[in-house]
Tab-separated table of C-alpha atoms in Angstrom:
chain	number	residue	atom	x	y	z
L	19	MET	CA	5.315	-11.523	-12.665
L	20	GLN	CA	5.196	-14.745	-10.692
L	21	ARG	CA	5.219	-14.160	-6.988
L	22	LYS	CA	6.882	-16.079	-4.263
L	23	ALA	CA	5.122	-15.598	-0.965
L	24	TYR	CA	7.302	-13.603	1.413
L	25	VAL	CA	5.583	-13.943	4.828
L	26	PRO	CA	7.990	-15.422	7.437
L	27	GLY	CA	8.216	-12.121	9.335
L	28	VAL	CA	4.566	-11.348	8.967
L	29	THR	CA	3.503	-14.846	10.008
L	30	ALA	CA	5.615	-14.687	13.088
L	31	LEU	CA	3.996	-11.264	13.942
L	32	LEU	CA	0.566	-12.694	13.419
L	33	ALA	CA	1.409	-15.625	15.646
L	34	ALA	CA	2.732	-13.270	18.402
L	35	LEU	CA	-0.462	-11.117	18.164
L	36	LEU	CA	-2.778	-14.047	18.236
L	37	ALA	CA	-0.933	-15.583	21.218
L	38	GLY	CA	-1.325	-12.374	23.002
L	39	CYS	CA	-5.041	-12.376	22.266
L	40	THR	CA	-5.564	-15.712	24.077
L	41	GLY	CA	-4.566	-14.159	27.513
L	42	GLY	CA	-3.563	-16.303	30.521
L	43	SER	CA	-0.231	-17.965	31.165
L	44	PRO	CA	1.130	-21.433	30.177
L	45	ASP	CA	0.680	-22.789	33.759
L	46	GLY	CA	-2.891	-21.288	34.004
L	47	GLY	CA	-2.268	-19.553	37.323
L	48	GLN	CA	0.333	-16.891	37.248
L	49	ASP	CA	-1.903	-14.210	35.773
L	50	ASP	CA	-4.587	-14.648	38.672
L	51	PRO	CA	-4.557	-11.595	40.799
L	52	LYS	CA	-4.312	-11.867	44.541
L	53	PRO	CA	-7.586	-11.088	46.436
L	54	GLY	CA	-8.333	-7.412	45.950
L	55	GLY	CA	-5.649	-7.008	43.438
L	56	THR	CA	-5.648	-6.077	39.652
L	57	THR	CA	-4.030	-7.840	36.653
L	58	SER	CA	-1.029	-6.259	35.101
L	59	THR	CA	-2.089	-7.271	31.467
L	60	ALA	CA	-5.372	-5.361	31.667
L	61	ALA	CA	-3.538	-2.276	32.668
L	62	ALA	CA	-1.046	-2.680	29.809
L	63	ALA	CA	-3.612	-2.654	27.057
L	64	GLN	CA	-3.940	0.911	25.846
L	65	PRO	CA	-6.672	2.523	23.863
L	66	GLY	CA	-5.700	3.734	20.374
L	67	LYS	CA	-4.769	7.251	19.547
L	68	TYR	CA	-7.630	7.971	17.203
L	69	ARG	CA	-11.296	8.083	18.379
L	70	THR	CA	-12.803	9.413	15.114
L	71	LEU	CA	-12.060	9.243	11.347
L	72	PRO	CA	-11.825	12.003	8.747
L	73	GLU	CA	-14.276	12.661	6.142
L	74	PRO	CA	-12.878	10.472	3.266
L	75	CYS	CA	-14.282	12.358	0.413
L	76	ASP	CA	-12.652	15.555	1.745
L	77	ALA	CA	-9.394	13.840	2.443
L	78	VAL	CA	-8.015	14.272	-1.064
L	79	SER	CA	-7.302	17.725	-2.423
L	80	HIS	CA	-8.370	18.788	-5.949
L	81	SER	CA	-4.812	19.217	-7.029
L	82	THR	CA	-4.050	15.659	-5.951
L	83	LEU	CA	-7.101	14.354	-7.780
L	84	ASP	CA	-6.027	16.270	-10.851
L	85	SER	CA	-2.715	14.211	-10.753
L	86	LEU	CA	-4.270	10.833	-10.216
L	87	LEU	CA	-7.412	11.283	-12.381
L	88	PRO	CA	-6.398	13.611	-15.197
L	89	GLY	CA	-9.818	13.177	-16.945
L	90	ILE	CA	-11.302	15.448	-14.299
L	91	LYS	CA	-9.626	18.487	-15.608
L	92	GLN	CA	-10.841	17.594	-19.157
L	93	LEU	CA	-14.436	17.919	-18.223
L	94	THR	CA	-15.711	21.103	-19.759
L	95	ASP	CA	-19.035	21.041	-17.775
L	96	GLU	CA	-18.333	22.783	-14.487
L	97	GLU	CA	-21.085	20.981	-12.618
L	98	GLN	CA	-19.870	17.512	-13.851
L	99	ARG	CA	-16.333	18.404	-12.864
L	100	GLU	CA	-17.365	19.390	-9.348
L	101	LYS	CA	-19.306	16.240	-8.948
L	102	ALA	CA	-16.302	14.215	-10.012
L	103	TYR	CA	-14.146	16.104	-7.443
L	104	GLU	CA	-16.680	15.177	-4.806
L	105	GLY	CA	-16.500	11.491	-5.193
L	106	THR	CA	-18.923	8.839	-3.849
L	107	ALA	CA	-18.851	7.626	-0.276
L	108	THR	CA	-18.640	3.837	0.062
L	109	VAL	CA	-21.511	2.051	1.916
L	110	THR	CA	-20.740	1.737	5.611
L	111	TYR	CA	-22.773	0.871	8.731
L	112	ASP	CA	-20.602	2.580	11.289
L	113	THR	CA	-18.936	5.879	10.246
L	114	ASP	CA	-16.989	5.809	13.573
L	115	ARG	CA	-15.188	2.537	12.476
L	116	LYS	CA	-14.899	2.336	8.710
L	117	VAL	CA	-15.352	4.983	5.929
L	118	GLY	CA	-14.378	5.303	2.353
L	119	CYS	CA	-14.655	7.312	-0.927
L	120	ARG	CA	-14.401	6.435	-4.624
L	121	TRP	CA	-13.553	8.622	-7.610
L	122	LYS	CA	-13.712	7.908	-11.179
L	123	ALA	CA	-12.572	10.005	-14.273
L	124	GLU	CA	-12.394	9.070	-18.022
L	125	SER	CA	-10.061	10.688	-20.466
L	126	ALA	CA	-9.243	10.183	-24.136
L	127	THR	CA	-6.482	7.719	-23.240
L	128	ALA	CA	-7.563	5.910	-20.117
L	129	THR	CA	-10.113	5.462	-17.345
L	130	ASP	CA	-8.832	6.019	-13.781
L	131	HIS	CA	-10.315	4.951	-10.479
L	132	LEU	CA	-9.286	5.886	-6.895
L	133	LEU	CA	-10.577	4.296	-3.580
L	134	VAL	CA	-9.545	5.645	-0.189
L	135	ASP	CA	-10.584	3.662	2.818
L	136	PHE	CA	-10.082	4.249	6.528
L	137	GLU	CA	-10.611	1.687	9.214
L	138	ARG	CA	-10.472	2.592	12.907
L	139	VAL	CA	-9.726	-0.554	14.989
L	140	VAL	CA	-11.043	-0.942	18.487
L	141	SER	CA	-10.147	-3.998	20.563
L	142	TYR	CA	-12.838	-5.297	22.841
L	143	ASP	CA	-10.294	-7.472	24.726
L	144	ASN	CA	-8.801	-5.621	27.668
L	145	THR	CA	-5.600	-7.612	27.293
L	146	VAL	CA	-5.017	-6.482	23.738
L	147	SER	CA	-4.441	-2.851	22.802
L	148	ASP	CA	-6.178	-1.122	19.851
L	149	ASP	CA	-2.810	-0.624	18.288
L	150	ASP	CA	-1.959	-4.434	18.486
L	151	ARG	CA	-5.390	-5.328	17.093
L	152	ALA	CA	-4.854	-2.907	14.184
L	153	GLU	CA	-1.475	-4.388	13.557
L	154	GLU	CA	-3.022	-7.888	13.298
L	155	ILE	CA	-5.492	-6.557	10.716
L	156	TYR	CA	-2.745	-4.883	8.797
L	157	ALA	CA	-0.568	-8.056	8.905
L	158	LYS	CA	-3.409	-10.100	7.428
L	159	LYS	CA	-3.673	-7.716	4.472
L	160	GLU	CA	0.086	-7.951	3.827
L	161	VAL	CA	-0.079	-11.771	3.896
L	162	ALA	CA	-3.051	-11.652	1.500
L	163	ALA	CA	-0.991	-9.319	-0.886
L	164	ASP	CA	1.572	-12.261	-1.205
L	165	LEU	CA	4.556	-9.949	-1.650
L	166	PRO	CA	7.543	-11.363	-3.411
L	167	ALA	CA	10.724	-11.982	-1.453
L	168	PRO	CA	12.899	-8.865	-1.474
L	169	ALA	CA	15.672	-8.833	-3.944
L	170	ALA	CA	19.238	-9.280	-2.455
L	171	SER	CA	21.296	-6.044	-2.356
L	172	PRO	CA	23.828	-5.626	-5.142
L	173	SER	CA	26.698	-5.830	-2.503
L	174	ALA	CA	25.493	-9.186	-1.463
L	175	THR	CA	25.065	-10.608	-4.986
L	176	THR	CA	27.890	-8.972	-6.980
L	177	GLU	CA	31.279	-10.700	-6.598
L	178	ALA	CA	34.559	-9.042	-7.335
L	179	PRO	CA	36.136	-10.359	-10.590
L	180	ASP	CA	38.708	-13.100	-10.131
L	181	ALA	CA	42.162	-11.580	-9.854
L	182	SER	CA	43.526	-14.478	-12.043
L	183	GLU	CA	41.557	-13.260	-14.988
L	184	SER	CA	42.864	-10.484	-17.185
L	185	PRO	CA	40.556	-7.499	-18.024
L	186	GLY	CA	40.125	-8.749	-21.479
L	187	SER	CA	39.754	-12.410	-20.715
L	188	GLY	CA	36.486	-14.450	-21.092
L	189	SER	CA	33.578	-14.118	-23.497
L	190	GLY	CA	33.790	-10.304	-23.678
L	191	SER	CA	30.578	-9.882	-21.836
L	192	THR	CA	30.307	-6.888	-19.467
L	193	PRO	CA	30.571	-7.778	-15.776
L	194	GLY	CA	27.188	-7.310	-13.973
L	195	ALA	CA	25.202	-7.715	-17.239
L	196	GLY	CA	21.778	-9.343	-16.672
L	197	ALA	CA	20.958	-12.935	-17.586
L	198	GLY	CA	20.927	-13.404	-21.361
L	199	GLY	CA	23.863	-11.054	-21.868
L	200	ASP	CA	21.757	-8.526	-23.892
L	201	SER	CA	24.207	-5.767	-24.857
L	202	SER	CA	21.286	-3.409	-25.220
L	203	SER	CA	20.522	-3.538	-21.382
L	204	SER	CA	22.936	-0.602	-20.868
L	205	ALA	CA	23.122	2.497	-22.867
L	206	ASP	CA	26.635	3.418	-21.556
L	207	GLY	CA	28.121	-0.054	-22.033
L	208	THR	CA	28.632	-0.574	-18.252
L	209	GLY	CA	26.256	-3.550	-18.154
L	210	SER	CA	23.990	-1.789	-15.506
L	211	ALA	CA	20.415	-2.306	-16.484
L	212	ASP	CA	18.157	0.615	-16.726
L	213	PRO	CA	16.096	0.494	-13.447
L	214	SER	CA	12.948	1.642	-15.348
L	215	ALA	CA	13.216	-1.127	-17.860
L	216	SER	CA	12.546	-4.862	-17.609
L	217	GLY	CA	12.802	-7.938	-19.719
L	218	VAL	CA	9.120	-8.387	-20.411
L	219	PRO	CA	6.948	-5.618	-21.928
L	220	GLY	CA	4.420	-4.309	-19.458
L	221	SER	CA	6.019	-6.053	-16.504
L	222	THR	CA	6.918	-4.241	-13.340
L	223	PRO	CA	10.588	-3.344	-13.081
L	224	SER	CA	12.548	-4.922	-10.245
L	225	ALA	CA	12.960	-1.690	-8.329
L	226	LEU	CA	9.106	-1.203	-8.427
L	227	GLN	CA	8.100	-4.757	-7.317
L	228	PRO	CA	5.486	-5.071	-4.628
L	229	ARG	CA	7.219	-4.452	-1.297
L	230	THR	CA	7.120	-3.203	2.249
L	231	LEU	CA	7.675	0.618	2.674
L	232	ASP	CA	9.615	2.561	5.255
L	233	GLY	CA	8.775	5.952	6.602
L	234	LEU	CA	5.031	5.620	6.104
L	235	GLY	CA	2.988	5.318	9.305
L	236	ASN	CA	3.972	2.504	11.660
L	237	THR	CA	4.012	-0.229	8.929
L	238	ALA	CA	3.205	-0.093	5.246
L	239	PHE	CA	3.384	-2.036	1.936
L	240	LEU	CA	2.791	-1.395	-1.812
L	241	ASP	CA	1.272	-3.876	-4.255
L	242	ASP	CA	1.372	-3.488	-8.101
L	243	ALA	CA	-0.607	-5.742	-10.459
L	244	LEU	CA	-1.109	-5.706	-14.166
L	245	ASN	CA	-3.952	-7.946	-15.600
L	246	ASP	CA	-4.408	-9.345	-19.010
L	247	SER	CA	-6.405	-6.264	-20.296
L	248	LYS	CA	-3.504	-4.021	-19.351
L	249	GLN	CA	-5.334	-2.494	-16.270
L	250	ARG	CA	-2.796	-1.658	-13.671
L	251	THR	CA	-3.660	-1.500	-9.986
L	252	VAL	CA	-1.468	-0.008	-7.368
L	253	THR	CA	-2.404	-0.548	-3.734
L	254	VAL	CA	-0.794	1.103	-0.679
L	255	VAL	CA	-1.757	0.003	2.882
L	256	PHE	CA	-0.364	1.596	6.010
L	257	ARG	CA	-1.138	1.542	9.740
L	258	THR	CA	-0.884	4.535	11.987
L	259	SER	CA	-1.783	3.707	15.553
L	260	ASN	CA	-5.200	2.108	15.493
L	261	VAL	CA	-6.214	3.243	11.947
L	262	VAL	CA	-5.493	1.148	8.770
L	263	VAL	CA	-5.555	3.178	5.595
L	264	THR	CA	-5.953	1.526	2.187
L	265	ILE	CA	-5.388	3.347	-1.100
L	266	GLN	CA	-6.351	1.574	-4.355
L	267	TYR	CA	-5.538	3.341	-7.624
L	268	ASP	CA	-6.097	1.727	-10.969
L	269	GLU	CA	-5.930	2.740	-14.615
L	270	GLN	CA	-7.457	1.046	-17.650
L	271	PRO	CA	-6.014	2.356	-20.935
L	272	ALA	CA	-8.368	3.017	-23.856
L	273	THR	CA	-6.370	0.460	-25.940
L	274	THR	CA	-4.685	-2.751	-24.902
L	275	THR	CA	-1.621	-1.687	-26.788
L	276	ASP	CA	-0.908	0.938	-24.048
L	277	VAL	CA	0.481	-0.068	-20.661
L	278	PRO	CA	0.086	2.229	-17.648
L	279	SER	CA	3.409	3.428	-16.195
L	280	SER	CA	4.205	1.459	-12.996
L	281	LYS	CA	6.582	4.233	-11.817
L	282	ASP	CA	4.119	7.132	-12.371
L	283	MET	CA	1.238	5.421	-10.718
L	284	GLN	CA	3.312	4.204	-7.707
L	285	ASP	CA	4.632	7.783	-7.337
L	286	ARG	CA	1.207	9.267	-7.292
L	287	ALA	CA	-0.202	6.679	-4.843
L	288	ARG	CA	2.709	6.979	-2.497
L	289	LYS	CA	2.506	10.767	-2.518
L	290	LEU	CA	-1.117	10.624	-1.577
L	291	ALA	CA	-0.341	8.029	1.150
L	292	GLY	CA	2.184	10.461	2.517
L	293	GLN	CA	-0.326	13.331	2.668
L	294	LEU	CA	-2.899	11.182	4.466
L	295	ALA	CA	-0.318	9.898	7.023
L	296	GLU	CA	0.792	13.450	7.652
L	297	SER	CA	-2.888	14.490	8.121
L	298	PHE	CA	-3.318	11.863	10.886
L	299	SER	CA	-0.142	13.093	12.598
L	300	ASP	CA	-1.467	16.666	12.897
């Protein structure tokens, strides 16, 4: 999948956030308080909602790990299975600010990895709130993901047939068929492509392309990448107040003839993201 950077909105957001970080006013004097007074900008900067972070290796339930890492359930040794459930904490130097946990499980068909990372953002600038600083960090991650431009909605791209043409005129191709006119793109002959199919084997279907997500924290995006060895990596990043959460889920099939399902992996990663977001709202 060749990506085209889609960053205008995010770039504008970053510019606004960075402008706010500089403080002061264009004329250099309007923000100066009167003698004995206080600045309004300092009072406007609010601390973030979260003062601590959850224990990351306890943040994912066994049933969720069974779904994302099916190899765990296949372990016959109970001690090994419990150790796999425990995960491994990532190296951190300040558990109040950044923590994470990794899990790995091998099965007969694939090796799966999961990383969950929590970052609590604190702004040390009294003119910038913790939430605004967290949004700046989130926005940089979204820019780095280089999401493709969102596809236009069908209503905006599909034109009504020319009234001057009779129903049977033309080449006989079905209206709305994809480029190339492949009659196999629709099982019912309507020309509507199967949303789970794509023109290139192993590529990500258009409905599952990397994109921003609604209804997950304050802001969120999903990335999906498949490398040459058929390893698929699905990443979900979201911000809730002053915490930025990153989920990285990848699967390496045992043979390069197999391709991990984009839909299945995205569904599992998004479900986990929803559970984590809900735990923060408690």
